[in-house]
PDB file of C-alpha atoms in Angstrom:
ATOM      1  CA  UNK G 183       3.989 -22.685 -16.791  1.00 66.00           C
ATOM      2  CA  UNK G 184       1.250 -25.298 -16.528  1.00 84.00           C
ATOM      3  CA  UNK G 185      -0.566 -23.001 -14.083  1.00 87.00           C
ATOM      4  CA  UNK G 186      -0.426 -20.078 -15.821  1.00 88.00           C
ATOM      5  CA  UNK G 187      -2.223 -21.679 -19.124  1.00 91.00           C
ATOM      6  CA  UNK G 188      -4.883 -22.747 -16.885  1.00 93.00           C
ATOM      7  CA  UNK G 189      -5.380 -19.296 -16.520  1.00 93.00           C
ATOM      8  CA  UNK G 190      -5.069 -18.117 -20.349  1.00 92.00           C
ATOM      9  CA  UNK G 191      -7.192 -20.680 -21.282  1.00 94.00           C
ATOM     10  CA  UNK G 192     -10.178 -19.310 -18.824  1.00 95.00           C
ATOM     11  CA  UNK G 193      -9.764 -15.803 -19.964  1.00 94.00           C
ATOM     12  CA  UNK G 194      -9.646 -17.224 -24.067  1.00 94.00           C
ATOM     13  CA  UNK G 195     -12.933 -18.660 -23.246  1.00 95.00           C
ATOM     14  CA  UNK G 196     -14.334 -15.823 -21.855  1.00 96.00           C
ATOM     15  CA  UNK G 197     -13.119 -13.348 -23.968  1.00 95.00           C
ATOM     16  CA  UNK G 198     -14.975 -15.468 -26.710  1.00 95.00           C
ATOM     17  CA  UNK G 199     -17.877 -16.157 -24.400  1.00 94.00           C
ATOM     18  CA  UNK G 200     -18.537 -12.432 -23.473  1.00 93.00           C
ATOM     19  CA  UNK G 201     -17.417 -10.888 -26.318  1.00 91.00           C
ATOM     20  CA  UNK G 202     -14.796  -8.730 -24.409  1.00 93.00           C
ATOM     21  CA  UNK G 203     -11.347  -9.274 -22.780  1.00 92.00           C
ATOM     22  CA  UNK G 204     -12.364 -10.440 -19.948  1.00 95.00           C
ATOM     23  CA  UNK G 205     -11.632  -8.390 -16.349  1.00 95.00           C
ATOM     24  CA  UNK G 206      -9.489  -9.692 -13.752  1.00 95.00           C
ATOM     25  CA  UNK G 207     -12.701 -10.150 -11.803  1.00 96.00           C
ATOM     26  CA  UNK G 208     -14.503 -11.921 -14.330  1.00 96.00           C
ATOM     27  CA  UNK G 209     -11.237 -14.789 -14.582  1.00 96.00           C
ATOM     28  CA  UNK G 210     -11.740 -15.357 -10.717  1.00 96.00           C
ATOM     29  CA  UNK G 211     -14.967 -16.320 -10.808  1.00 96.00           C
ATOM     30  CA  UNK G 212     -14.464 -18.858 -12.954  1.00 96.00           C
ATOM     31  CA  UNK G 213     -11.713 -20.541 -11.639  1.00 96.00           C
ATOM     32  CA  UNK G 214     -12.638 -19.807  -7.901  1.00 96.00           C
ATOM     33  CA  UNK G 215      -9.794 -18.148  -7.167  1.00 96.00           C
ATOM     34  CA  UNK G 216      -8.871 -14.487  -5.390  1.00 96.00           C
ATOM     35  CA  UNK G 217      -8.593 -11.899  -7.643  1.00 96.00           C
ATOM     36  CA  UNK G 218      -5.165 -11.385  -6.148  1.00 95.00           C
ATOM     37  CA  UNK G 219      -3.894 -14.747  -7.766  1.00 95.00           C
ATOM     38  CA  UNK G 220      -5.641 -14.091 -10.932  1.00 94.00           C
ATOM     39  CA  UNK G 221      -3.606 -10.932 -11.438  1.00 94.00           C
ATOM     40  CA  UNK G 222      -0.089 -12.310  -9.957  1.00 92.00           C
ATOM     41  CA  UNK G 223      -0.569 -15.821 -12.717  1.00 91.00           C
ATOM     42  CA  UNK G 224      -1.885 -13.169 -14.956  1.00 89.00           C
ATOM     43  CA  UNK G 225       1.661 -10.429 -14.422  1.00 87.00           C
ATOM     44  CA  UNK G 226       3.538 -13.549 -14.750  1.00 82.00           C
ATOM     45  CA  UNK G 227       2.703 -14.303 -18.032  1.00 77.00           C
ATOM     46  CA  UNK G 228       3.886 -10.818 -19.115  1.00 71.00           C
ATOM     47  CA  UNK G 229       7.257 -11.387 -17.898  1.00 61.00           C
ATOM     48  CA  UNK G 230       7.881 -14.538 -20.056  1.00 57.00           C
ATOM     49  CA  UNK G 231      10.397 -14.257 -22.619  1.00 64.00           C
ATOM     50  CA  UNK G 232      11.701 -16.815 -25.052  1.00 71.00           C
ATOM     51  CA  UNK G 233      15.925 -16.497 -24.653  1.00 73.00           C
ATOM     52  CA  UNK G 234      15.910 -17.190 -28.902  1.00 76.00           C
ATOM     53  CA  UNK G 235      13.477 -14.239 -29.310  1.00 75.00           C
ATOM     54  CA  UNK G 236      15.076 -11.621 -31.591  1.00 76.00           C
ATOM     55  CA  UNK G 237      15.831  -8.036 -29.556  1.00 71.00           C
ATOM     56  CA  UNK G 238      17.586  -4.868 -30.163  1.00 66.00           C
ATOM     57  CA  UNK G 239      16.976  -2.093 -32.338  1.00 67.00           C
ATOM     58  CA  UNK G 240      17.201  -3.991 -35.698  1.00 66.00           C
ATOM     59  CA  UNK G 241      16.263  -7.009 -33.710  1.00 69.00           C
ATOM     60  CA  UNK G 242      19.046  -9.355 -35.327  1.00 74.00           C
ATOM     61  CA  UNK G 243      20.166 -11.327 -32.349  1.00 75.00           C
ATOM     62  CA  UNK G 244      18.720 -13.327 -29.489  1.00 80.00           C
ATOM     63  CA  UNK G 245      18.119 -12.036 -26.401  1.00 73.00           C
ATOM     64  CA  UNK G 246      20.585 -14.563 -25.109  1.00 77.00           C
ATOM     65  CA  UNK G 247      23.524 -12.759 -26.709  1.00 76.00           C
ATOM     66  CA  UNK G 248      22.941  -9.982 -24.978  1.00 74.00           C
ATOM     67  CA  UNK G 249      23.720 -11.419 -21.700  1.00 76.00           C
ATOM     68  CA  UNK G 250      26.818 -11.190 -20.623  1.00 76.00           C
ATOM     69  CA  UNK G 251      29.233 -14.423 -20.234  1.00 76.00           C
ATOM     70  CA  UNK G 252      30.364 -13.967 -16.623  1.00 79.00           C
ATOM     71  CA  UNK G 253      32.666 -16.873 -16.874  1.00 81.00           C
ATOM     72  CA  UNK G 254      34.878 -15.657 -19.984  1.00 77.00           C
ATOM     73  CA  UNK G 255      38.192 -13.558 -19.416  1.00 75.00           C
ATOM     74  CA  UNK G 256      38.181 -10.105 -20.554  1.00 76.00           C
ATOM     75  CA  UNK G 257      40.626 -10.189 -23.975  1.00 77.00           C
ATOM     76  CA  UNK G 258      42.486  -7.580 -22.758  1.00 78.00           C
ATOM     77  CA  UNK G 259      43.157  -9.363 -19.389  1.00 77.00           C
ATOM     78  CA  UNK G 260      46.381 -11.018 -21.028  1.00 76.00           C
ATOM     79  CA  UNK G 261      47.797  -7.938 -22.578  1.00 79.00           C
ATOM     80  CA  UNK G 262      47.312  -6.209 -19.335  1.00 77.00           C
ATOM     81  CA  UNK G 263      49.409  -8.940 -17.134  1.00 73.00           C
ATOM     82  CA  UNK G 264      52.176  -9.389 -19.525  1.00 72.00           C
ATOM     83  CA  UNK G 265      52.454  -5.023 -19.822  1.00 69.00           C
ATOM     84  CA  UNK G 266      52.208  -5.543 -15.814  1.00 71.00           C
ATOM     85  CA  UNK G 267      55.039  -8.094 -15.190  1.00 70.00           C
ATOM     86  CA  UNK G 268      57.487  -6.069 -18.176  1.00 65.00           C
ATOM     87  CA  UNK G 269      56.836  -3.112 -16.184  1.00 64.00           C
ATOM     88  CA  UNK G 270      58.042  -5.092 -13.130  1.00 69.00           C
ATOM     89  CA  UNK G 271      61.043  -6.725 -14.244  1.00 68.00           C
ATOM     90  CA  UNK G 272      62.656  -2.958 -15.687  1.00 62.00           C
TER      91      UNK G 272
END
């Protein structure tokens, strides 16, 4: 995360510097770096997202309750085994 701010902060500067959003190109240059790991820092940034950050239609709920719990039992797991061992014992 460190890295990539390096990289925000050059292209803040430039953007105010030049008057523009800066290009790709124009980030390398100052930071002396291929253009290739200017745009991979840069991609990564887009693909940060805050867990808390509200999503969904009517964006009510964090993202994080949208992930499913892998560890928790299915509710109708129970019903299911004791349906399962009645059936058995008939």
């Amino acid at each position: 995360m460190r890295e990539i701010n390096v990289y925000l902060r050059a292209a803040r500067q430039l953007a105010q510097k030049l008057d523009h959003e800066p290009s790709v190109e124009e980030i390398a240059v100052l930071l002396d770096k291929p253009i290739g790991e200017v745009e991979r820092m840069l991609g990564l940034n887009e693909r940060i997202a805050s867990m808390d950050m509200p999503y969904g239609k009517e964006a009510d709920r964090p993202l994080l309750d949208t992930i499913p719990d892998e560890n928790v039992l299915d509710p109708a797991e129970p019903i299911k085994n004791v349906r399962r061992i009645s059936l058995e014992t008939r």
